[in-house]
PDB file of C-alpha atoms in Angstrom:
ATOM      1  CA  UNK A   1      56.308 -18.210-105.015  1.00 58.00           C
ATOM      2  CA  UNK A   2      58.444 -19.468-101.954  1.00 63.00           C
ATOM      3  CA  UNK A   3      61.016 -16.583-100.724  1.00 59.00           C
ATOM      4  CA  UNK A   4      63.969 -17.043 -98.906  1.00 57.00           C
ATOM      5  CA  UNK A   5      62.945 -17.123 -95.397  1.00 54.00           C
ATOM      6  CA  UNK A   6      60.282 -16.953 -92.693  1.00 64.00           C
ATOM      7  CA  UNK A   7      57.750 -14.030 -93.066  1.00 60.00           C
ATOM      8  CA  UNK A   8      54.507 -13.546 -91.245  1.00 61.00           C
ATOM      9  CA  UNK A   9      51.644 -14.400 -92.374  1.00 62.00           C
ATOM     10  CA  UNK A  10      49.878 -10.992 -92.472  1.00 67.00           C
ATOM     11  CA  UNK A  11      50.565  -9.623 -95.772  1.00 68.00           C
ATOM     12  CA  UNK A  12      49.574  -6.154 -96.747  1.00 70.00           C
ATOM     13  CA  UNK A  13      49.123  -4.826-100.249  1.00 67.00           C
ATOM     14  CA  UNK A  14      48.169  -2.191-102.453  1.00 73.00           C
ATOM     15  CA  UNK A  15      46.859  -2.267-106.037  1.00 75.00           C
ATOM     16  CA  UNK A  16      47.375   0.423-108.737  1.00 74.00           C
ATOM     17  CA  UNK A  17      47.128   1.089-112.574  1.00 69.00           C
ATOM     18  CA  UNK A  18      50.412   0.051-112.480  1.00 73.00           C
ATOM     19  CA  UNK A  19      51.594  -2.734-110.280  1.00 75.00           C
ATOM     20  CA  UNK A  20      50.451  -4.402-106.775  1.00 75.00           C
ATOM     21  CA  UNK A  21      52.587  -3.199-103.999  1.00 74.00           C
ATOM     22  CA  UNK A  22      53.213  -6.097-101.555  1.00 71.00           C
ATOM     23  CA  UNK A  23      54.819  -5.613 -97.979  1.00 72.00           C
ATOM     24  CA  UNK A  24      55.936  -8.834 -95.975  1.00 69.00           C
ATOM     25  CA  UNK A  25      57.346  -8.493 -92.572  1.00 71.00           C
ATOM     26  CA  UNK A  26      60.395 -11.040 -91.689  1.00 69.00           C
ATOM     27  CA  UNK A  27      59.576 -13.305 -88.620  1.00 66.00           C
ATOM     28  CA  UNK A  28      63.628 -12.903 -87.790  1.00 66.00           C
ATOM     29  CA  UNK A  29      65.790 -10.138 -88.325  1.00 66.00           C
ATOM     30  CA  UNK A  30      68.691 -10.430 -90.556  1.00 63.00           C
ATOM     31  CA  UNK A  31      70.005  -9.580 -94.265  1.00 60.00           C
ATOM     32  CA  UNK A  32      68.608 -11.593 -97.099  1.00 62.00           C
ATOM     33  CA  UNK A  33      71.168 -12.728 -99.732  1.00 62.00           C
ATOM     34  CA  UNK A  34      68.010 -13.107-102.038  1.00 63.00           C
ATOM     35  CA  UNK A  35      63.949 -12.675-102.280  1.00 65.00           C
ATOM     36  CA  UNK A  36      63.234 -16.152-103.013  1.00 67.00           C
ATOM     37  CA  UNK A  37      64.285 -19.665-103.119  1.00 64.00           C
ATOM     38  CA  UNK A  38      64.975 -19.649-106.738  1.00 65.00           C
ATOM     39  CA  UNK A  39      68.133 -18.444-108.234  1.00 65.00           C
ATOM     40  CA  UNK A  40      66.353 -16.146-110.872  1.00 69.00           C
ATOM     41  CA  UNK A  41      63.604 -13.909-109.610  1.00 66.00           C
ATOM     42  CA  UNK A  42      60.817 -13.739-111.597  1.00 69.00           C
ATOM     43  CA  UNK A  43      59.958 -10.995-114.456  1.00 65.00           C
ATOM     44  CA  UNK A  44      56.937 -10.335-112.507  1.00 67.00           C
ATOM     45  CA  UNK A  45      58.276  -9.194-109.409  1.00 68.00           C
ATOM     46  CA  UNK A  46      61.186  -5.827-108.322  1.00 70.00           C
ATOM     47  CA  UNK A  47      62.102  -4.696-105.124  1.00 68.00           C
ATOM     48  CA  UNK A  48      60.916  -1.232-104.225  1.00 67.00           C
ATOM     49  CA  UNK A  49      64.314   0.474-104.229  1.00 61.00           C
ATOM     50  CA  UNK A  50      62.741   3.449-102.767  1.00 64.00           C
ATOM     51  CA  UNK A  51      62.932   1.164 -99.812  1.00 64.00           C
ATOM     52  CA  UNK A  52      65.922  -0.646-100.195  1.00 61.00           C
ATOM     53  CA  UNK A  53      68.247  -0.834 -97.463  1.00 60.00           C
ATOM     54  CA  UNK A  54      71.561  -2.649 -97.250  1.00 59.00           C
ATOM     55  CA  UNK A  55      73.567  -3.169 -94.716  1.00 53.00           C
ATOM     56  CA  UNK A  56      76.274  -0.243 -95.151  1.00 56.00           C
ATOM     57  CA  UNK A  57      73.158   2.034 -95.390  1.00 54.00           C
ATOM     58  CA  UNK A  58      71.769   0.146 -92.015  1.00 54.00           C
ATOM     59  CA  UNK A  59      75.462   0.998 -90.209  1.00 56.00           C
ATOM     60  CA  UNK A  60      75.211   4.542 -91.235  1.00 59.00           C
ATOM     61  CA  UNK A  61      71.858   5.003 -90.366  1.00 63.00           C
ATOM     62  CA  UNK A  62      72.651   3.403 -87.152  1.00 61.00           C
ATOM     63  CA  UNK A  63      75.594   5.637 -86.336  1.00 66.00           C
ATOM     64  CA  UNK A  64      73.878   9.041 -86.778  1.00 67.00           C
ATOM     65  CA  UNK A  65      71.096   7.829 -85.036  1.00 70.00           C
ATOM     66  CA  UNK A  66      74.433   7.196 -81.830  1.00 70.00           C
ATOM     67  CA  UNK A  67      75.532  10.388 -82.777  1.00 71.00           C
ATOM     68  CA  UNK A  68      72.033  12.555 -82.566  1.00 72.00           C
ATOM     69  CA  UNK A  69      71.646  10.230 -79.016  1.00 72.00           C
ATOM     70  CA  UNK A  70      74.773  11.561 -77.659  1.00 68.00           C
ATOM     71  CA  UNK A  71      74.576  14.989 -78.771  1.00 66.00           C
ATOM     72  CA  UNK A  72      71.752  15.164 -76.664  1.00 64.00           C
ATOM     73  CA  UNK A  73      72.792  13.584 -73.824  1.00 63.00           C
ATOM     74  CA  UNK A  74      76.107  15.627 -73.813  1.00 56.00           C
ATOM     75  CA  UNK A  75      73.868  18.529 -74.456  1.00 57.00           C
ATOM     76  CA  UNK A  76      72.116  17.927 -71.354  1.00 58.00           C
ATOM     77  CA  UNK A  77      74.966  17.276 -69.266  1.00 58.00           C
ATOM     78  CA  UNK A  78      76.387  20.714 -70.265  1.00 52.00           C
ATOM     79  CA  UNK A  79      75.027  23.455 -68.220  1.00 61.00           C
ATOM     80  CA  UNK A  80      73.312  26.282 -69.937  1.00 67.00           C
ATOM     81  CA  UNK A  81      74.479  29.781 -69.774  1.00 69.00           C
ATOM     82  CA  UNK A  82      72.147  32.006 -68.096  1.00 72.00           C
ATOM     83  CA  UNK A  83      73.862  34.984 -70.207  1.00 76.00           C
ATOM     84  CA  UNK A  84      73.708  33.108 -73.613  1.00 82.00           C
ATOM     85  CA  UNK A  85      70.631  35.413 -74.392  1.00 86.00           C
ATOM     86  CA  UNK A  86      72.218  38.830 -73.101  1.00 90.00           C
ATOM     87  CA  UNK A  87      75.472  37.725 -75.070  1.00 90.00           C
ATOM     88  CA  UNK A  88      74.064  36.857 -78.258  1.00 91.00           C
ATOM     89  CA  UNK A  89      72.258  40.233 -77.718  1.00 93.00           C
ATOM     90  CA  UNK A  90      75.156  42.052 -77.815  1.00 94.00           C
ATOM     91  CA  UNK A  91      77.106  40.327 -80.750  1.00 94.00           C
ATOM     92  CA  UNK A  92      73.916  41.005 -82.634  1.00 95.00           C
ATOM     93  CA  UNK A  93      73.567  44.745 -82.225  1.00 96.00           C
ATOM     94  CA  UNK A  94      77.474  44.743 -82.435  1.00 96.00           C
ATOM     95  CA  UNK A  95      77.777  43.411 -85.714  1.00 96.00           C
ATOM     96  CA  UNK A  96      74.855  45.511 -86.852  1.00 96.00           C
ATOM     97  CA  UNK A  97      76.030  48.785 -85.730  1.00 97.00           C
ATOM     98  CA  UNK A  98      79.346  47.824 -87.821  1.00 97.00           C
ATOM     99  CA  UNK A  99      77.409  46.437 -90.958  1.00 96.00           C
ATOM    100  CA  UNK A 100      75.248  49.957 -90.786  1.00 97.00           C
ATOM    101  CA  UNK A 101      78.651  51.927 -90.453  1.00 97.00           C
ATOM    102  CA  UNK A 102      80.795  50.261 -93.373  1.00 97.00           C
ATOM    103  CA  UNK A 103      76.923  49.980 -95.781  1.00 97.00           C
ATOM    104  CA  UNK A 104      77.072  53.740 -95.210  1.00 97.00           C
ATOM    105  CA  UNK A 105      80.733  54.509 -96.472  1.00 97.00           C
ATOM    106  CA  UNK A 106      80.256  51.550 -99.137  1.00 97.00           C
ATOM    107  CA  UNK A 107      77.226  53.810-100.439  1.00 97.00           C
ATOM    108  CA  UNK A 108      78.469  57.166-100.159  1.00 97.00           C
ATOM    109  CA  UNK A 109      81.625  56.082-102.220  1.00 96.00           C
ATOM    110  CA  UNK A 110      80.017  54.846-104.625  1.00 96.00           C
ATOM    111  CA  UNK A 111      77.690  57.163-105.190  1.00 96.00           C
ATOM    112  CA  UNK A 112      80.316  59.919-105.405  1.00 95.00           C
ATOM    113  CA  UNK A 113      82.687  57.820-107.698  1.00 95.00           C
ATOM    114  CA  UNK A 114      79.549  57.598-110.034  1.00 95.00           C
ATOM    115  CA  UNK A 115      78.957  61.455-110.009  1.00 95.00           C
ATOM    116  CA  UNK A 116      82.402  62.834-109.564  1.00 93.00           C
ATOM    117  CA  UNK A 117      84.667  60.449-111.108  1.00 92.00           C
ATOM    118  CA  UNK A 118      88.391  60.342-110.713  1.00 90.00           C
ATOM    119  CA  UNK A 119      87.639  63.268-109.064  1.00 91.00           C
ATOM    120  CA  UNK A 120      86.165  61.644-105.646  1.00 92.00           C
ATOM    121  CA  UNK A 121      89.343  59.613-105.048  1.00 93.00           C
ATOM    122  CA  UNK A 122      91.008  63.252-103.468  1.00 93.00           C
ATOM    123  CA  UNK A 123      88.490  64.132-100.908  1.00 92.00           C
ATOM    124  CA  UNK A 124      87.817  60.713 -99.550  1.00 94.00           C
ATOM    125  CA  UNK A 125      89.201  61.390 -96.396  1.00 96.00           C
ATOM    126  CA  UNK A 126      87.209  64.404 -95.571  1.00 94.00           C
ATOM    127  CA  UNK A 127      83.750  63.164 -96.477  1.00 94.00           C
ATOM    128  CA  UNK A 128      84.475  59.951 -95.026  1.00 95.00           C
ATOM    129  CA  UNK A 129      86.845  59.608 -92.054  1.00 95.00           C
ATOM    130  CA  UNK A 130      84.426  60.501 -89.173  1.00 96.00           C
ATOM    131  CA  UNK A 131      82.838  57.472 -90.061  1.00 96.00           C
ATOM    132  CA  UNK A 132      85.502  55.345 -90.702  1.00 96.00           C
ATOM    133  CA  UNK A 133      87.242  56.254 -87.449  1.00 97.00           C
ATOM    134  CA  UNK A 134      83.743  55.593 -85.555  1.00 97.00           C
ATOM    135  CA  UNK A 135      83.863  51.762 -87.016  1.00 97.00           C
ATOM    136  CA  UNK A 136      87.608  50.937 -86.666  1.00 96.00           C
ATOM    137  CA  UNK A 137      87.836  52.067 -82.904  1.00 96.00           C
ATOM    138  CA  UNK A 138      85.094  50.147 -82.254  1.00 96.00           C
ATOM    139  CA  UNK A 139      86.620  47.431 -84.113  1.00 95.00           C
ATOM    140  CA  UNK A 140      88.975  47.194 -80.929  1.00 95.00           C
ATOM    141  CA  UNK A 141      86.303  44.997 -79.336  1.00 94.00           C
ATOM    142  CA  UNK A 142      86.701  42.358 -81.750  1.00 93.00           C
ATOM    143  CA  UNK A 143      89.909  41.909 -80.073  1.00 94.00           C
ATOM    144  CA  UNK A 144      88.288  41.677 -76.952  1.00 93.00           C
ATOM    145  CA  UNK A 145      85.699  39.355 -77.594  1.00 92.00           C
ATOM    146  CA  UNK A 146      88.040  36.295 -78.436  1.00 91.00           C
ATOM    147  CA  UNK A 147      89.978  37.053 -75.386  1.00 90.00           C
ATOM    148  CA  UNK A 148      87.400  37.015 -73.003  1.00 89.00           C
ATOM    149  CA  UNK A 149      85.666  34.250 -74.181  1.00 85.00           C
ATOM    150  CA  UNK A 150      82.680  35.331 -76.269  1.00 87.00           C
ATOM    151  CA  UNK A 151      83.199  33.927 -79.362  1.00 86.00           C
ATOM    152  CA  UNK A 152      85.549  31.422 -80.870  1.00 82.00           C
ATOM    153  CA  UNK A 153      87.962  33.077 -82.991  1.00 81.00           C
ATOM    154  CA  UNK A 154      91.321  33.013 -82.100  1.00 82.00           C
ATOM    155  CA  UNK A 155      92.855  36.834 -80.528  1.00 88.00           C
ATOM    156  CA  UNK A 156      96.181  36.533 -83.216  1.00 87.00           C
ATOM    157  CA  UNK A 157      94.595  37.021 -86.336  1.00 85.00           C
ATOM    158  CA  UNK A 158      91.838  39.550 -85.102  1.00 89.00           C
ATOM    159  CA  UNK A 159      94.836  41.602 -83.435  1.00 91.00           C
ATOM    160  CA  UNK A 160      96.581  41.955 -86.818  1.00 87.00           C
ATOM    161  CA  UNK A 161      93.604  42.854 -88.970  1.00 89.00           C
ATOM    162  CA  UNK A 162      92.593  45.991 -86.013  1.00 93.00           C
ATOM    163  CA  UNK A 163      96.434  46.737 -85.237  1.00 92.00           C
ATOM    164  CA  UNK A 164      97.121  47.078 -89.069  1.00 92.00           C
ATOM    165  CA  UNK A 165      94.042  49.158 -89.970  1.00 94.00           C
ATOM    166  CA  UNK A 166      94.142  51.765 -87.366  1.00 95.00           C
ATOM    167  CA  UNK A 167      98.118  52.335 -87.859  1.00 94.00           C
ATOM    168  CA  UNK A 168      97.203  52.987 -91.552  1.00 95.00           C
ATOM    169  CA  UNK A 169      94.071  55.202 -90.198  1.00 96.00           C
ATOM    170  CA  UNK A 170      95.277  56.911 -87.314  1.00 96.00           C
ATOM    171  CA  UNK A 171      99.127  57.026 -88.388  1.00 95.00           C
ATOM    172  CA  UNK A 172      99.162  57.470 -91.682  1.00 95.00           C
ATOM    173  CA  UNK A 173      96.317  59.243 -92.659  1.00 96.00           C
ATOM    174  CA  UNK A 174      95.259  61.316 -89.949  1.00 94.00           C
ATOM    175  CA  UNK A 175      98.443  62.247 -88.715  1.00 94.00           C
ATOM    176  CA  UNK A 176      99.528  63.691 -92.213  1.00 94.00           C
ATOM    177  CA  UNK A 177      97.416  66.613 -94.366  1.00 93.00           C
ATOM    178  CA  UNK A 178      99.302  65.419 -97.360  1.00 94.00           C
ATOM    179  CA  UNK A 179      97.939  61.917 -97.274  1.00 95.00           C
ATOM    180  CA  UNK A 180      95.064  63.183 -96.837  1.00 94.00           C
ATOM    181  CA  UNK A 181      94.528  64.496-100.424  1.00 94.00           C
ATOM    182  CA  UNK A 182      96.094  61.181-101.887  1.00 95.00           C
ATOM    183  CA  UNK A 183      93.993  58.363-104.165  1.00 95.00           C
ATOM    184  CA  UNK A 184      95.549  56.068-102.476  1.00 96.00           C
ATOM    185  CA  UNK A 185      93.271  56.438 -99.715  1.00 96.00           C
ATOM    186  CA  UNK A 186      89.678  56.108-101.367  1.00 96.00           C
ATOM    187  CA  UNK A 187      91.372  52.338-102.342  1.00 96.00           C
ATOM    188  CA  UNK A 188      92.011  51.915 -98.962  1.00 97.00           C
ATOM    189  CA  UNK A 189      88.979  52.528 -97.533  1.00 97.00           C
ATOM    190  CA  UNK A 190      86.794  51.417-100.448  1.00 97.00           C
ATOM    191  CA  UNK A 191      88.258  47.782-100.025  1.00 96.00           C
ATOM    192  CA  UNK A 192      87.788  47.592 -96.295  1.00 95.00           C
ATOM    193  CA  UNK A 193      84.448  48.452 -96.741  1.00 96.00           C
ATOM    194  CA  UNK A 194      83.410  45.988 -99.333  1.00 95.00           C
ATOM    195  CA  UNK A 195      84.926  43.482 -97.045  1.00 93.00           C
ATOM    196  CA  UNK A 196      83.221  44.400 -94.164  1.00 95.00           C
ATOM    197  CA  UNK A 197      79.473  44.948 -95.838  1.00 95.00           C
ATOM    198  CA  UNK A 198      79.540  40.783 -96.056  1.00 94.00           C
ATOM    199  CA  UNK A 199      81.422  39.582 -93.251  1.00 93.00           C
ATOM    200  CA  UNK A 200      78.866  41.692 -90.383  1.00 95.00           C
ATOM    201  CA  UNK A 201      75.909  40.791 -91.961  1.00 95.00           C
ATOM    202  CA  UNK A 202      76.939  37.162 -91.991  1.00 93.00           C
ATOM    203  CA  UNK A 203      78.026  37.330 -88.252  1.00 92.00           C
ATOM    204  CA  UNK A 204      74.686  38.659 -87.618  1.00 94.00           C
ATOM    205  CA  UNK A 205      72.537  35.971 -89.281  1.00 93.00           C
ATOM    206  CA  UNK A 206      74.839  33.475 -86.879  1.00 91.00           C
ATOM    207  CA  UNK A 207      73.840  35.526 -83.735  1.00 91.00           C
ATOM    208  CA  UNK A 208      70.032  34.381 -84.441  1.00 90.00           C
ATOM    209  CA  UNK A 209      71.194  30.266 -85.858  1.00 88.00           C
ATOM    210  CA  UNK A 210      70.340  31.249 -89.279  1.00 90.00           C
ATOM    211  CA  UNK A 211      72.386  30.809 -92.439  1.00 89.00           C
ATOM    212  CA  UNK A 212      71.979  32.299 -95.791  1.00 90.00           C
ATOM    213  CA  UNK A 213      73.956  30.283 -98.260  1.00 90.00           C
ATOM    214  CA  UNK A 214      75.163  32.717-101.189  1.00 92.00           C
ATOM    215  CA  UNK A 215      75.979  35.274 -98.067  1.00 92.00           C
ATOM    216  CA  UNK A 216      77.764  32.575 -96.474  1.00 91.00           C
ATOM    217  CA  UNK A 217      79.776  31.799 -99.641  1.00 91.00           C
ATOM    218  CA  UNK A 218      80.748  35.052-100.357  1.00 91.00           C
ATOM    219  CA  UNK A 219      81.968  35.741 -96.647  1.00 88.00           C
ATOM    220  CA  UNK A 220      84.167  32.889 -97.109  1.00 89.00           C
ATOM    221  CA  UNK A 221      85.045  33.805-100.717  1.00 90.00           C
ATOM    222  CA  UNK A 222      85.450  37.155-101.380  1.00 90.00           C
ATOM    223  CA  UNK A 223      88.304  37.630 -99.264  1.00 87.00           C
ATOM    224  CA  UNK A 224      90.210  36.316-101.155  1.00 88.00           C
ATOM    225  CA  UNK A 225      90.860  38.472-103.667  1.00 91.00           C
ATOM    226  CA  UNK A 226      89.947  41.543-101.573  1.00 91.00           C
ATOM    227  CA  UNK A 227      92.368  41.085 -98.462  1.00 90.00           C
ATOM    228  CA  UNK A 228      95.569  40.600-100.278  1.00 91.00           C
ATOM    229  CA  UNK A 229      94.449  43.988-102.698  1.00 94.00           C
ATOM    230  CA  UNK A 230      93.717  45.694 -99.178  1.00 92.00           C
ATOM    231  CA  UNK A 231      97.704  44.747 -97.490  1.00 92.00           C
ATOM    232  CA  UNK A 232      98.508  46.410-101.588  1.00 94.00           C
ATOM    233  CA  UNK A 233      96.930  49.709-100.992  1.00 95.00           C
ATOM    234  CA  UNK A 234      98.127  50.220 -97.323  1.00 95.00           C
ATOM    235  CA  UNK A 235     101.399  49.303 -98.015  1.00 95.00           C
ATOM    236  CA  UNK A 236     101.106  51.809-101.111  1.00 96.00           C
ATOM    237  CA  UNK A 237     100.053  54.586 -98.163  1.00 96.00           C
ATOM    238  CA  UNK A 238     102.667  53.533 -96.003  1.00 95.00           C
ATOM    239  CA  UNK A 239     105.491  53.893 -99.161  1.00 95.00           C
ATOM    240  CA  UNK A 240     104.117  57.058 -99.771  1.00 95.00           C
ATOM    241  CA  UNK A 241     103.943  58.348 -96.245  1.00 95.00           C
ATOM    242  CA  UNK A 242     108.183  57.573 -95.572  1.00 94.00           C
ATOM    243  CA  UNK A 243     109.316  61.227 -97.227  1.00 94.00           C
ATOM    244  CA  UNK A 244     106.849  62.645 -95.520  1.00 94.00           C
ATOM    245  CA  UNK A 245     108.102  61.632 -92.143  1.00 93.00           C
ATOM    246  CA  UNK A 246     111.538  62.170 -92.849  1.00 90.00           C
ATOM    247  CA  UNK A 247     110.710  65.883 -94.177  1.00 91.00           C
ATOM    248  CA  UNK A 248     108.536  66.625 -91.155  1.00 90.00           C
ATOM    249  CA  UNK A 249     110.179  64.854 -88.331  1.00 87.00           C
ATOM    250  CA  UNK A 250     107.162  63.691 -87.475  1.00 90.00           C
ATOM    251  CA  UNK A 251     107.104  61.153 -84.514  1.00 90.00           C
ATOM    252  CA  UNK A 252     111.096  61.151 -84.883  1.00 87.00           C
ATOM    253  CA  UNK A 253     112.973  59.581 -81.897  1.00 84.00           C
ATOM    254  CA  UNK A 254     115.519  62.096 -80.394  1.00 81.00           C
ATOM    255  CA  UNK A 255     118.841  60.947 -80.240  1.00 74.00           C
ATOM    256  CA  UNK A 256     122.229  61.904 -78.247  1.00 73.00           C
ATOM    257  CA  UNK A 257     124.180  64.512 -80.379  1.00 69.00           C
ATOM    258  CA  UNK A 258     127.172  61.835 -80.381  1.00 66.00           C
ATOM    259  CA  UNK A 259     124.523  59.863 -82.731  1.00 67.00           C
ATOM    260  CA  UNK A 260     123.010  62.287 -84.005  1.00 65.00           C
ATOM    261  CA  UNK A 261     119.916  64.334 -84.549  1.00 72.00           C
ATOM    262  CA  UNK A 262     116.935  62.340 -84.421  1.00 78.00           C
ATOM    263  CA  UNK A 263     116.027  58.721 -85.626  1.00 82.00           C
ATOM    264  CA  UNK A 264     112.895  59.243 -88.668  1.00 85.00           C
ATOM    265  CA  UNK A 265     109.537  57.303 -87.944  1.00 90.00           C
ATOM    266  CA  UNK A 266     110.190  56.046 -91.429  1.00 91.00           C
ATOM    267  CA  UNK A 267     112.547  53.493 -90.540  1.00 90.00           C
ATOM    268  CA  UNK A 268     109.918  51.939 -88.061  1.00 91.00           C
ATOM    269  CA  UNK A 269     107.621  51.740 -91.016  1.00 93.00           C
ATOM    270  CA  UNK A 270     110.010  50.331 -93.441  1.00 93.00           C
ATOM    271  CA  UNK A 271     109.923  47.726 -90.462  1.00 93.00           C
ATOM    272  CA  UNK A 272     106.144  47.978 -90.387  1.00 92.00           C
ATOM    273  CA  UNK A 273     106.082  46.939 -94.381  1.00 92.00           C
ATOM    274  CA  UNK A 274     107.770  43.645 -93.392  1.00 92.00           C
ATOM    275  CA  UNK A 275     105.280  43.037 -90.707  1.00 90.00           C
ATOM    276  CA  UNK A 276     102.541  44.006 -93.029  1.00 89.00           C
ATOM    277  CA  UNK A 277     103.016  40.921 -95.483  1.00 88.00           C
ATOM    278  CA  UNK A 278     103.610  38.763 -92.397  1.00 89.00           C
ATOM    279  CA  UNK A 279     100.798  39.150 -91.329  1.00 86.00           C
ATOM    280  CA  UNK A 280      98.978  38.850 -94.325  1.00 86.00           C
ATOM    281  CA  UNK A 281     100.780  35.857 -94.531  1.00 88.00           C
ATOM    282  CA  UNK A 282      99.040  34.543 -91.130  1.00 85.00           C
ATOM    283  CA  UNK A 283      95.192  35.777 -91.787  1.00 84.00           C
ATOM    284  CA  UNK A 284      95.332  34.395 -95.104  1.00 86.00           C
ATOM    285  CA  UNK A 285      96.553  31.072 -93.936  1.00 86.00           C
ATOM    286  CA  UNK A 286      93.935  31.278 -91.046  1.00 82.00           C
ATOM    287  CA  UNK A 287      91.663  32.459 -92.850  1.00 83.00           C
ATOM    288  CA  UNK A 288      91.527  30.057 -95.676  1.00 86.00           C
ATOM    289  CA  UNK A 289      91.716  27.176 -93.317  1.00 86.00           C
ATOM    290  CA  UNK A 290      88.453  28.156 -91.905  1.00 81.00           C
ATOM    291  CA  UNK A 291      87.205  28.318 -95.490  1.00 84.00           C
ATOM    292  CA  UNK A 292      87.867  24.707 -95.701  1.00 85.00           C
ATOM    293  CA  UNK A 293      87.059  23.337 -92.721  1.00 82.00           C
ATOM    294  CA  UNK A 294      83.045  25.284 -93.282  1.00 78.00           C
ATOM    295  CA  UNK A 295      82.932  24.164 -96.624  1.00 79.00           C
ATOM    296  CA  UNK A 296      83.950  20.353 -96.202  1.00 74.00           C
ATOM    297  CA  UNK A 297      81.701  19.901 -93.344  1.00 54.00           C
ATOM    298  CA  UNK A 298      79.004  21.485 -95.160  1.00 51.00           C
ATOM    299  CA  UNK A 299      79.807  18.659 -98.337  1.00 49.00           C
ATOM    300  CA  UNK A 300      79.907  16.020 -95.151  1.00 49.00           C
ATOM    301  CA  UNK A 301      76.500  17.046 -94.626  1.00 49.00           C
ATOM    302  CA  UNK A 302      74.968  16.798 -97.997  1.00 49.00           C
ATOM    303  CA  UNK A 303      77.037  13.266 -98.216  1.00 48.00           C
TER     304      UNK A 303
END
């Protein structure tokens, strides 16, 4: 059998059961347009596909072998930070401290809805709003951290999320007893906290360059339907709070007596609603984009 081309002479092969396993080495490098010098190969003989390697394959091969190269030359041209330890450090006990704080109000929810009923949606507030004021004023620093440069996310979107949670926490609910007694805020908090129980852990698991998948699917998943129910329920508190403000005065602008008395807080929360869908408007934009752009490099990868 002549093939189509020089080879050299030392052949190696390998007998089995099966079949002989030949490998030939070409004397000059280049793409073969067949084995041998015949049109039709012989019945006898097949290519080891296992091995086969055209020359689209060869070019990508090629290129991610360029790619890996200048990764790690760009890699070493990049100074290392000497606080990459001490910062991933803190992001880490950060994000666990938070995860601890929201598992902890996830649980104790539940576990009264289960042996209360209906009956644990009117005293949410009291059993749990220590706790849920610890974790959203320490949410503040999540505002920080984008703006100082510690992680990546942009300052907008994580502004909107702490802004619009603690106005509904601080403003709403602690400022008025008769919110306090409401259903509408066990939906509240009961959504934030399913939320959050997914997206710390996940922000953890980054901290140490780990990655569970099905975690990492439902961060970028679950929000979806969660976040929009969320903006629901606080607008529901806010619509419910408005008589309330205008019966108490509460937080009521004084006016001249040529205007009148006194300009109700409720007409800065009737703003507020608009603002509210705004912004869910923006995080759901921004946040879905960064659901595509994880998941279609992750499919680039397995490509």
């Amino acid at each position: 059998m002549r093939v189509c081309l020089s080879v050299c002479l030392q052949v190696q092969y390998k007998s089995t059961q099966r079949q002989v396993n030949i490998s030939v080495r070409k004397q000059e490098h280049g793409w073969w347009d067949r084995l041998t010098r015949q049109d039709r190969r012989p019945l006898f003989l097949a290519p080891d596909f296992d091995r086969w390697l055209d020359e689209s394959d060869a070019e990508m091969e090629l290129r991610a072998k360029e790619e890996r190269i200048n990764k790690i030359s760009l890699e070493s041209r990049v100074p290392k930070d000497p606080f990459s330890s001490l910062k991933r450090g803190y992001l880490f006990m950060y994000n666990l401290v938070q995860f601890l704080g929201f598992s902890w109000i996830f649980v104790n929810m539940t576990v009264r809805l289960f042996i209360l009923g209906e009956d644990s949606f009117y005293d949410t507030f009291h059993t749990i709003a220590d706790m849920m004021y610890f974790c959203q004023i320490l949410a503040v620093v999540e505002v920080v951290n984008p703006a100082i440069g510690l992680v990546k996310t942009g300052v907008i979107p994580a502004m909107i999320q702490v802004v619009g949670r603690n106005v509904i926490l601080f403003v709403i609910f602690g400022s008025l007893e008769d919110m306090q007694n409401k259903a509408v805020v066990f939906f509240v908090f009961y959504l934030w906290s399913i939320i959050e129980i997914f997206r710390y852990p996940y922000y953890m698991l980054a901290c140490i360059d780990t990655e569970w998948k099905t975690l990492t699917w439902l961060r970028y998943t679950i929000w979806m339907p969660l976040y929009p129910l969320g903006v629901l329920a606080e607008a529901v508190a806010v619509i419910q709070s408005l008589h309330i403000f205008d019966k108490t005065g509460l937080y009521s602008l004084p006016l001249p007596r040529a205007l009148g008395s006194s300009l109700s807080f409720s007409y800065s929360l009737q703003l507020y609603l608009v603002l509210m869908f705004l912004g869910l408007f923006v995080n759901f934009r921004h946040l879905y984009k960064q659901r595509r752009r994880r998941f279609r490099t992750k499919k680039r990868k397995a490509q």
